[in-house]
């Protein structure tokens, strides 16, 4: 053992003497050039290539570094023994990351790569307008040379996409609305935002399960259809029209769509938009992976059906103006636009907003229109390509009623007595009650579940009887109205607008009655 330590000490002495001799005989430039050549020779024969991804690129933050940190968080929480935990601004969950100088192996499409988080002290800083961190952080990516094209191409793109998906899931969604009068905020944006906390989901949405499944499948096909839209040459967007009576859950449907896809919502108030140019600017300032909503389009703007309005013959001149504005014809509206410095938007501007060239300035957007009266909308808004899917939000069905009972009372099918369920099923279709009306009854009695069921049944029966009576009264009124109209036409004089043909017919009938009376007298 003593001889081994003696030999080791001798070798270390020889190494120190040789190093001193080399430094004395060879200048630093020669030593640096020699090490550089040796490094290149080693790299030439090595089967691996290395890539540095630093935290700061010059004076700017490297976006790829943040993306890699987020991407590795999904694998680090499983494989890593020492993790760094972070929670970003507007984030709803904790993100895992590699600790200092820790490493991780990742696999993609048959390619194996090695990630290492490198943290080293930074040299003394010179004067700078932007102080740099005391530590120099970065990721070292090692991969085989034969996989270089895959790593620099598809793999890094996959890392960026996966990081954006994780960031979108972790961050709280935002609800945007356009600023009043088109004003800009402190950052120069025309949208104001608040955190979106609506709890509605497709699971809690009171709707027919089959229809919900169709909508969810359509949304998933859209969200995962980037390659399809590129292959077919179509803009990556989709339009939905939600129509039906008030209280049927149109706003809840929009919230469920946003929570299902993880998209932000832009609630566009058209009455605050004055020109087509302002409408385009609003569209340009929306982000991808978002839902652009125009609620109650038949109430927010004067958008009647041109088929029922013969004065509007040209859609390009047809004016879209707030309710109560002067001028109903397209020509008058166009004149008002010129006189008021283009203070109204046009139908063509709204159509270009949803289906024109400007609608393609971003990707993965969903346009949602809601209305209580679909018959009032112009056919140009309803054609395919603008509103791809029409969703009728109808009155509550029995399937929707069972969802409401589960949401508000925690009742499943077996928790409610079978005779009670049969009575509810028999009366729900005739009652024509909206989910909002049913929810009000259940919320009022949610502390007494049995009472809530009975009161709901009574409310449904009362509404059903009211509807039946209304139908009968309308039928009776129709018959009586026809009789009164005939009598009025017989009594009215020609000066009051009686048709000549109708008058001749009345005279013939009167003459026939007189002849019959004469026969009876004879």
Coordinates of C-alpha atoms in Angstrom, one line a residue:
X1 CA 0.0 0.0 0.0
X2 CA 2.9 2.3 0.9
X3 CA 4.6 1.6 -2.4
X4 CA 1.4 2.5 -4.3
X5 CA 1.2 5.9 -2.7
X6 CA 4.9 6.5 -3.4
X7 CA 4.4 5.7 -7.1
X8 CA 1.3 8.0 -7.3
X9 CA 3.2 10.9 -5.8
X10 CA 6.1 10.4 -8.2
X11 CA 3.7 10.4 -11.2
X12 CA 2.1 13.6 -9.9
X13 CA 5.4 15.2 -9.6
X14 CA 6.4 14.2 -13.1
X15 CA 3.1 15.6 -14.4
X16 CA 3.6 18.9 -12.6
X17 CA 7.2 19.2 -13.9
X18 CA 6.0 18.4 -17.5
X19 CA 3.3 21.0 -17.3
X20 CA 5.7 23.7 -16.1
X21 CA 8.1 22.7 -18.9
X22 CA 5.4 23.0 -21.5
X23 CA 4.3 26.4 -20.3
X24 CA 7.9 27.6 -20.3
X25 CA 8.7 26.2 -23.8
X26 CA 5.4 26.8 -25.6
X27 CA 3.6 30.2 -25.6
X28 CA -0.2 30.3 -24.7
X29 CA -1.2 30.8 -28.4
X30 CA 0.5 27.5 -29.4
X31 CA -1.1 25.6 -26.5
X32 CA -4.5 27.0 -27.4
X33 CA -4.1 26.1 -31.1
X34 CA -3.0 22.6 -30.1
X35 CA -6.0 22.0 -27.8
X36 CA -8.3 23.3 -30.5
X37 CA -6.9 20.8 -33.1
X38 CA -7.2 18.0 -30.6
X39 CA -10.8 19.0 -29.8
X40 CA -11.7 19.0 -33.5
X41 CA -10.1 15.6 -34.0
X42 CA -12.1 14.2 -31.1
X43 CA -15.3 15.7 -32.5
X44 CA -14.5 14.3 -35.9
X45 CA -14.3 10.8 -34.6
X46 CA -17.2 11.2 -32.1
X47 CA -20.6 9.9 -32.9
X48 CA -22.4 12.7 -31.1
X49 CA -23.1 16.4 -31.8
X50 CA -23.8 19.0 -29.1
X51 CA -26.2 22.1 -29.1
X52 CA -26.1 24.9 -26.5
X53 CA -29.4 26.6 -25.7
X54 CA -28.6 29.6 -23.5
X55 CA -31.1 31.4 -21.3
X56 CA -30.2 34.9 -22.6
X57 CA -29.3 35.5 -26.3
X58 CA -27.4 38.7 -26.2
X59 CA -29.7 41.0 -24.3
X60 CA -33.0 39.2 -25.1
X61 CA -34.5 36.2 -23.4
X62 CA -34.2 33.0 -25.5
X63 CA -37.7 31.7 -26.2
X64 CA -36.4 28.3 -27.0
X65 CA -34.9 28.0 -23.5
X66 CA -38.2 28.7 -21.8
X67 CA -39.9 26.2 -24.2
X68 CA -37.4 23.5 -23.4
X69 CA -37.8 24.1 -19.7
X70 CA -41.6 23.7 -20.0
X71 CA -41.3 20.7 -22.2
X72 CA -38.9 18.8 -19.9
X73 CA -41.2 19.5 -16.9
X74 CA -43.6 16.8 -18.1
X75 CA -40.7 14.2 -18.0
X76 CA -38.7 15.6 -15.1
X77 CA -41.5 15.1 -12.6
X78 CA -41.3 11.3 -13.3
X79 CA -37.6 10.7 -14.0
X80 CA -35.8 13.4 -12.0
X81 CA -34.6 13.0 -8.4
X82 CA -34.0 16.6 -7.8
X83 CA -36.4 19.1 -9.3
X84 CA -37.0 22.9 -9.4
X85 CA -40.5 24.0 -8.8
X86 CA -42.0 27.2 -10.4
X87 CA -45.4 28.8 -10.7
X88 CA -45.7 31.6 -13.3
X89 CA -47.9 34.6 -13.4
X90 CA -51.6 33.7 -14.2
X91 CA -50.7 30.1 -13.8
X92 CA -53.0 27.6 -12.2
X93 CA -50.5 24.8 -11.6
X94 CA -46.9 24.2 -10.5
X95 CA -44.3 23.5 -13.2
X96 CA -41.5 21.0 -12.6
X97 CA -38.0 21.6 -14.0
X98 CA -34.5 20.2 -14.1
X99 CA -32.3 21.3 -11.2
X100 CA -28.9 22.8 -11.6
X101 CA -26.5 20.5 -13.6
X102 CA -29.1 17.7 -13.7
X103 CA -29.7 15.6 -16.9
X104 CA -32.5 13.8 -18.6
X105 CA -32.9 11.4 -21.5
X106 CA -35.8 11.9 -23.9
X107 CA -37.0 9.9 -26.9
X108 CA -38.8 11.1 -30.0
X109 CA -39.8 9.0 -33.1
X110 CA -37.0 6.5 -32.4
X111 CA -34.4 9.1 -31.7
X112 CA -32.7 9.3 -28.3
X113 CA -31.4 12.7 -27.0
X114 CA -29.7 13.7 -23.8
X115 CA -30.6 17.0 -22.1
X116 CA -28.4 18.6 -19.4
X117 CA -29.2 21.8 -17.5
X118 CA -25.9 23.6 -17.2
X119 CA -25.5 26.3 -14.6
X120 CA -22.1 28.1 -14.2
X121 CA -21.1 31.3 -12.4
X122 CA -20.9 34.4 -14.7
X123 CA -17.7 36.4 -15.0
X124 CA -17.5 39.9 -13.6
X125 CA -20.0 42.1 -15.4
X126 CA -19.2 45.2 -17.2
X127 CA -21.5 48.2 -17.2
X128 CA -24.8 47.4 -18.8
X129 CA -28.2 49.1 -19.1
X130 CA -29.7 45.6 -18.3
X131 CA -28.1 43.8 -15.4
X132 CA -27.5 40.1 -16.2
X133 CA -28.1 37.2 -13.8
X134 CA -25.2 36.1 -11.6
X135 CA -25.4 32.6 -13.0
X136 CA -25.2 31.6 -16.6
X137 CA -27.9 29.1 -17.4
X138 CA -28.5 26.9 -20.4
X139 CA -29.4 23.5 -21.8
X140 CA -26.9 21.2 -23.5
X141 CA -28.5 18.9 -26.0
X142 CA -26.6 15.9 -27.1
X143 CA -27.7 13.7 -30.0
X144 CA -26.2 11.3 -32.5
X145 CA -24.9 12.9 -35.7
X146 CA -27.1 10.6 -37.9
X147 CA -30.2 12.1 -36.1
X148 CA -29.1 15.7 -36.7
X149 CA -31.8 16.5 -39.3
X150 CA -34.6 15.1 -37.1
X151 CA -33.4 16.9 -34.0
X152 CA -33.0 20.3 -35.7
X153 CA -36.3 19.9 -37.6
X154 CA -39.2 17.9 -36.3
X155 CA -38.0 17.4 -32.8
X156 CA -37.4 21.1 -31.9
X157 CA -40.8 22.0 -33.5
X158 CA -42.4 19.3 -31.4
X159 CA -40.8 20.8 -28.3
X160 CA -42.1 24.3 -29.1
X161 CA -45.6 23.0 -29.8
X162 CA -45.7 20.9 -26.6
X163 CA -44.4 23.8 -24.6
X164 CA -47.2 26.1 -25.9
X165 CA -49.8 23.4 -25.1
X166 CA -48.4 23.1 -21.5
X167 CA -48.3 26.9 -21.1
X168 CA -51.9 27.2 -22.3
X169 CA -53.1 24.5 -19.9
X170 CA -51.3 26.0 -17.0
X171 CA -52.2 29.6 -17.5
X172 CA -55.6 30.9 -16.6
X173 CA -57.7 31.7 -19.6
X174 CA -58.6 35.3 -20.2
X175 CA -61.9 37.0 -21.3
X176 CA -61.3 40.0 -23.6
X177 CA -63.7 42.8 -24.6
X178 CA -63.1 45.6 -27.0
X179 CA -62.4 49.0 -25.3
X180 CA -65.1 51.5 -25.3
X181 CA -65.0 53.8 -28.3
X182 CA -62.0 51.9 -29.7
X183 CA -59.6 53.4 -27.2
X184 CA -56.2 51.7 -26.5
X185 CA -54.9 50.5 -23.2
X186 CA -51.5 51.3 -21.7
X187 CA -49.8 48.7 -24.0
X188 CA -51.5 50.0 -27.1
X189 CA -54.0 47.1 -27.3
X190 CA -57.7 47.7 -28.1
X191 CA -58.8 44.8 -25.9
X192 CA -59.3 44.8 -22.2
X193 CA -58.9 41.4 -20.3
X194 CA -60.0 39.8 -17.1
X195 CA -59.3 36.2 -15.9
X196 CA -61.9 33.8 -17.2
X197 CA -63.2 31.7 -14.4
X198 CA -66.5 30.3 -15.8
X199 CA -66.9 26.7 -14.5
X200 CA -69.2 25.5 -17.3
X201 CA -68.0 22.2 -19.0
X202 CA -69.6 19.8 -21.4
X203 CA -70.1 17.4 -18.5
X204 CA -72.3 19.9 -16.7
X205 CA -74.0 21.4 -19.8
X206 CA -77.7 20.5 -19.8
X207 CA -78.0 19.2 -23.4
X208 CA -78.7 16.0 -25.3
X209 CA -75.6 13.8 -24.8
X210 CA -75.5 12.7 -28.4
X211 CA -75.5 16.3 -29.6
X212 CA -72.7 17.2 -27.1
X213 CA -70.6 14.3 -28.4
X214 CA -71.0 15.6 -31.9
X215 CA -69.9 19.1 -30.9
X216 CA -66.9 17.8 -28.9
X217 CA -65.8 15.6 -31.8
X218 CA -66.0 18.6 -34.2
X219 CA -64.0 20.8 -31.9
X220 CA -61.3 18.2 -31.5
X221 CA -61.1 17.7 -35.3
X222 CA -60.7 21.4 -35.7
X223 CA -58.0 21.8 -33.0
X224 CA -56.0 18.8 -34.4
X225 CA -56.6 19.7 -38.0
X226 CA -53.7 22.0 -38.9
X227 CA -52.3 19.6 -41.5
X228 CA -55.8 19.1 -43.0
X229 CA -56.5 22.8 -43.4
X230 CA -53.1 23.3 -45.0
X231 CA -53.5 20.4 -47.3
X232 CA -57.0 21.6 -48.5
X233 CA -55.9 25.3 -48.7
X234 CA -58.5 26.5 -46.2
X235 CA -58.0 29.0 -43.4
X236 CA -57.7 27.4 -40.0
X237 CA -60.9 28.7 -38.6
X238 CA -64.4 27.6 -37.9
X239 CA -67.8 29.2 -37.4
X240 CA -70.6 28.2 -35.0
X241 CA -74.1 29.7 -34.8
X242 CA -75.9 29.1 -31.5
X243 CA -79.6 29.9 -31.8
X244 CA -82.6 29.2 -29.7
X245 CA -84.9 30.8 -27.1
X246 CA -83.4 32.8 -24.2
X247 CA -82.2 30.7 -21.2
X248 CA -81.3 27.6 -23.2
X249 CA -77.5 27.8 -22.4
X250 CA -75.9 29.6 -25.3
X251 CA -73.4 31.5 -23.1
X252 CA -72.7 28.3 -21.1
X253 CA -72.0 26.5 -24.3
X254 CA -69.3 29.1 -25.3
X255 CA -67.7 28.8 -21.8
X256 CA -67.7 25.0 -22.2
X257 CA -66.0 25.2 -25.6
X258 CA -63.3 27.5 -24.1
X259 CA -62.7 25.2 -21.2
X260 CA -62.7 22.1 -23.4
X261 CA -60.1 23.5 -25.8
X262 CA -58.2 25.8 -23.4
X263 CA -58.8 28.9 -25.6
X264 CA -59.2 32.5 -24.6
X265 CA -62.5 34.3 -25.4
X266 CA -62.8 37.7 -27.2
X267 CA -66.3 39.1 -26.6
X268 CA -66.8 41.6 -29.5
X269 CA -69.3 44.4 -28.8
X270 CA -70.3 45.6 -32.2
X271 CA -72.0 48.7 -30.9
X272 CA -68.6 50.0 -29.9
X273 CA -67.1 49.5 -33.4
X274 CA -67.5 52.5 -35.7
X275 CA -65.8 51.6 -38.9
X276 CA -64.7 48.6 -41.0
X277 CA -61.1 49.6 -40.5
X278 CA -61.6 49.5 -36.7
X279 CA -63.1 46.1 -37.0
X280 CA -60.1 44.8 -38.9
X281 CA -57.7 46.2 -36.3
X282 CA -59.6 44.4 -33.6
X283 CA -59.3 41.1 -35.5
X284 CA -55.6 41.7 -36.0
X285 CA -55.0 42.1 -32.3
X286 CA -56.6 38.8 -31.4
X287 CA -54.4 35.8 -30.7
X288 CA -54.4 32.3 -32.1
X289 CA -56.2 29.6 -30.2
X290 CA -59.1 31.9 -29.3
X291 CA -62.9 32.1 -29.6
X292 CA -64.3 35.3 -31.0
X293 CA -67.9 35.8 -29.8
X294 CA -70.6 38.1 -31.0
X295 CA -73.6 37.5 -28.7
X296 CA -77.2 38.4 -29.6
X297 CA -76.3 39.6 -33.0
X298 CA -79.9 40.2 -33.8
X299 CA -80.2 42.7 -30.9
X300 CA -76.7 44.4 -30.9
X301 CA -77.0 45.6 -34.5
X302 CA -79.7 46.2 -37.0
X303 CA -79.2 43.1 -39.1
X304 CA -82.5 42.1 -40.6
X305 CA -83.1 39.7 -43.5
X306 CA -82.7 41.4 -46.9
X307 CA -85.4 39.0 -48.3
X308 CA -87.9 40.7 -46.1
X309 CA -86.5 44.2 -46.9
X310 CA -86.8 44.9 -50.6
X311 CA -85.0 48.3 -50.3
X312 CA -81.7 46.4 -49.5
X313 CA -80.7 44.9 -52.9
X314 CA -77.0 45.1 -52.7
X315 CA -75.1 43.6 -49.8
X316 CA -72.1 45.8 -50.4
X317 CA -74.3 48.9 -49.6
X318 CA -76.2 47.3 -46.9
X319 CA -75.5 49.1 -43.6
X320 CA -75.0 47.5 -40.3
X321 CA -75.8 50.1 -37.6
X322 CA -76.8 50.0 -34.0
X323 CA -80.5 49.7 -33.2
X324 CA -82.4 53.0 -33.2
X325 CA -80.1 54.6 -35.8
X326 CA -81.7 56.6 -38.6
X327 CA -82.0 55.3 -42.0
X328 CA -83.1 51.8 -42.9
X329 CA -82.1 51.4 -46.6
X330 CA -78.7 50.7 -47.8
X331 CA -78.5 53.9 -49.8
X332 CA -79.5 56.1 -46.9
X333 CA -77.1 54.2 -44.6
X334 CA -74.3 54.8 -47.1
X335 CA -75.1 58.5 -47.2
X336 CA -75.2 58.6 -43.4
X337 CA -71.8 57.0 -43.4
X338 CA -70.4 59.7 -45.6
X339 CA -72.1 62.5 -43.5
X340 CA -71.0 61.0 -40.2
X341 CA -67.4 60.2 -41.2
X342 CA -68.0 56.4 -41.6
X343 CA -69.5 56.0 -38.1
X344 CA -71.2 52.7 -38.9
X345 CA -69.8 49.3 -40.2
X346 CA -71.2 47.6 -43.3
X347 CA -72.4 44.1 -43.8
X348 CA -69.6 43.4 -46.2
X349 CA -67.1 44.6 -43.5
X350 CA -68.7 42.1 -41.0
X351 CA -68.6 39.3 -43.6
X352 CA -65.0 40.0 -44.4
X353 CA -64.3 39.9 -40.7
X354 CA -65.5 36.3 -40.5
X355 CA -64.7 35.0 -44.0
X356 CA -62.5 37.4 -45.8
X357 CA -58.7 37.8 -46.3
X358 CA -58.4 39.6 -42.9
X359 CA -59.8 36.6 -41.1
X360 CA -56.7 34.6 -42.1
X361 CA -54.2 36.8 -40.4
X362 CA -54.1 34.4 -37.5
X363 CA -54.6 30.6 -37.1
X364 CA -56.8 28.3 -35.0
X365 CA -59.7 30.8 -34.4
X366 CA -63.3 30.0 -33.8
X367 CA -66.1 32.5 -34.5
X368 CA -69.3 32.1 -32.5
X369 CA -72.5 34.0 -33.2
X370 CA -75.5 33.7 -30.9
X371 CA -79.1 34.8 -31.7
X372 CA -82.6 34.2 -30.3
X373 CA -84.2 34.7 -33.7
X374 CA -82.3 33.0 -36.6
X375 CA -85.0 34.0 -39.1
X376 CA -84.0 37.7 -38.7
X377 CA -80.4 37.1 -39.8
X378 CA -79.3 37.8 -43.3
X379 CA -78.6 34.6 -45.4
X380 CA -75.1 35.9 -46.2
X381 CA -74.2 35.3 -42.5
X382 CA -75.6 31.8 -42.5
X383 CA -73.9 30.2 -45.5
X384 CA -71.2 27.5 -45.2
X385 CA -67.7 28.9 -44.6
X386 CA -68.9 31.6 -42.3
X387 CA -71.2 29.6 -40.0
X388 CA -70.0 26.0 -40.5
X389 CA -72.1 24.4 -37.8
X390 CA -75.6 25.5 -36.7
X391 CA -76.4 24.4 -33.2
X392 CA -80.0 24.7 -32.0
X393 CA -80.2 25.3 -28.3
X394 CA -83.7 24.0 -27.6
X395 CA -85.9 23.6 -24.5
X396 CA -84.9 21.0 -21.9
X397 CA -85.3 17.4 -22.9
X398 CA -85.5 14.5 -20.5
X399 CA -81.8 13.7 -21.0
X400 CA -81.0 17.4 -20.2
X401 CA -83.3 17.3 -17.2
X402 CA -81.3 14.3 -15.7
X403 CA -78.1 16.3 -16.1
X404 CA -79.6 19.2 -14.2
X405 CA -80.8 16.9 -11.4
X406 CA -77.3 15.5 -11.1
X407 CA -75.7 19.0 -11.1
X408 CA -77.9 20.7 -8.6
X409 CA -79.2 17.8 -6.4
X410 CA -76.5 15.1 -7.0
X411 CA -79.2 12.7 -8.1
X412 CA -78.6 9.9 -10.6
X413 CA -81.3 7.8 -12.2
X414 CA -81.5 5.3 -9.4
X415 CA -81.8 8.0 -6.7
X416 CA -85.2 9.2 -8.0
X417 CA -88.2 7.0 -7.7
X418 CA -89.2 5.3 -11.0
X419 CA -92.8 6.7 -11.0
X420 CA -91.5 10.2 -10.5
X421 CA -89.0 9.8 -13.4
X422 CA -91.8 8.5 -15.6
X423 CA -94.0 11.5 -14.8
X424 CA -91.1 13.9 -15.5
X425 CA -90.4 12.2 -18.8
X426 CA -94.1 12.5 -19.8
X427 CA -94.4 16.2 -19.1
X428 CA -91.0 17.6 -19.9
X429 CA -91.5 17.8 -23.7
X430 CA -94.9 19.5 -23.4
X431 CA -93.7 21.9 -20.8
X432 CA -91.1 23.6 -23.0
X433 CA -89.1 25.0 -20.1
X434 CA -85.6 26.2 -20.6
X435 CA -82.6 24.9 -18.5
X436 CA -82.5 28.3 -16.8
X437 CA -86.1 28.0 -15.6
X438 CA -85.6 24.5 -14.3
X439 CA -82.3 25.5 -12.6
X440 CA -84.2 28.3 -10.8
X441 CA -86.6 25.8 -9.3
X442 CA -83.8 23.4 -8.2
X443 CA -81.6 26.1 -6.7
X444 CA -84.5 27.5 -4.6
X445 CA -85.0 24.1 -3.0
X446 CA -81.6 22.5 -3.2
X447 CA -81.5 22.0 0.6
X448 CA -84.6 19.9 0.5
X449 CA -84.1 17.6 -2.5
X450 CA -87.4 15.7 -2.3
X451 CA -89.3 19.1 -2.2
X452 CA -87.3 20.3 -5.2
X453 CA -88.3 17.2 -7.2
X454 CA -92.0 17.7 -6.4
X455 CA -92.0 21.4 -7.0
X456 CA -90.2 20.9 -10.3
X457 CA -92.9 18.4 -11.3
X458 CA -95.7 20.8 -10.4
X459 CA -94.0 23.6 -12.3
X460 CA -93.6 21.4 -15.4
X461 CA -97.3 20.4 -15.2
X462 CA -98.4 24.0 -14.8
X463 CA -96.3 25.1 -17.8
X464 CA -97.5 22.2 -19.9
X465 CA -101.2 23.0 -19.2
X466 CA -100.6 26.6 -19.9
X467 CA -99.1 25.7 -23.2
X468 CA -102.0 23.5 -24.1
X469 CA -104.5 26.2 -23.2
X470 CA -102.6 28.7 -25.3
X471 CA -102.6 26.4 -28.3
X472 CA -106.4 25.9 -28.0
X473 CA -107.1 29.6 -27.6
X474 CA -105.0 30.4 -30.6
X475 CA -106.9 27.8 -32.6
X476 CA -110.3 29.1 -31.5
X477 CA -109.2 32.7 -32.1
X478 CA -108.1 31.7 -35.6
X479 CA -111.6 30.3 -36.4
X480 CA -113.4 33.3 -34.9
X481 CA -111.0 35.7 -36.7
X482 CA -111.9 34.1 -40.1
X483 CA -115.6 34.4 -39.4
X484 CA -115.3 38.0 -38.4
X485 CA -113.1 38.8 -41.4
X486 CA -115.8 37.3 -43.7
X487 CA -118.5 39.3 -42.0
X488 CA -116.5 42.4 -42.2
X489 CA -115.9 41.9 -46.0
X490 CA -119.6 41.4 -46.6
X491 CA -120.5 44.6 -44.7
X492 CA -117.8 46.9 -46.0
X493 CA -118.6 49.2 -48.9
X494 CA -116.5 49.4 -52.1
X495 CA -115.1 52.7 -50.8
X496 CA -113.6 50.9 -47.9
X497 CA -111.6 48.6 -50.3
X498 CA -113.9 45.7 -51.0
X499 CA -112.7 43.8 -54.1
X500 CA -115.0 43.8 -57.1
X501 CA -114.8 40.0 -57.5
X502 CA -115.7 39.5 -53.9
X503 CA -118.6 41.8 -54.2
X504 CA -120.0 40.0 -57.2
X505 CA -119.6 36.7 -55.3
X506 CA -121.6 38.1 -52.4
X507 CA -124.3 39.4 -54.8
X508 CA -124.5 35.9 -56.4
X509 CA -124.9 34.3 -53.0
X510 CA -127.5 36.8 -52.0
X511 CA -129.4 36.3 -55.3
X512 CA -129.3 32.5 -54.7
X513 CA -130.8 33.0 -51.2
X514 CA -133.6 35.2 -52.6
X515 CA -134.5 32.6 -55.2
X516 CA -134.8 30.0 -52.5
X517 CA -137.0 32.2 -50.5
X518 CA -139.3 32.8 -53.5
X519 CA -139.6 29.0 -54.0
X520 CA -140.5 28.6 -50.4
X521 CA -143.2 31.3 -50.7
X522 CA -144.7 29.6 -53.7

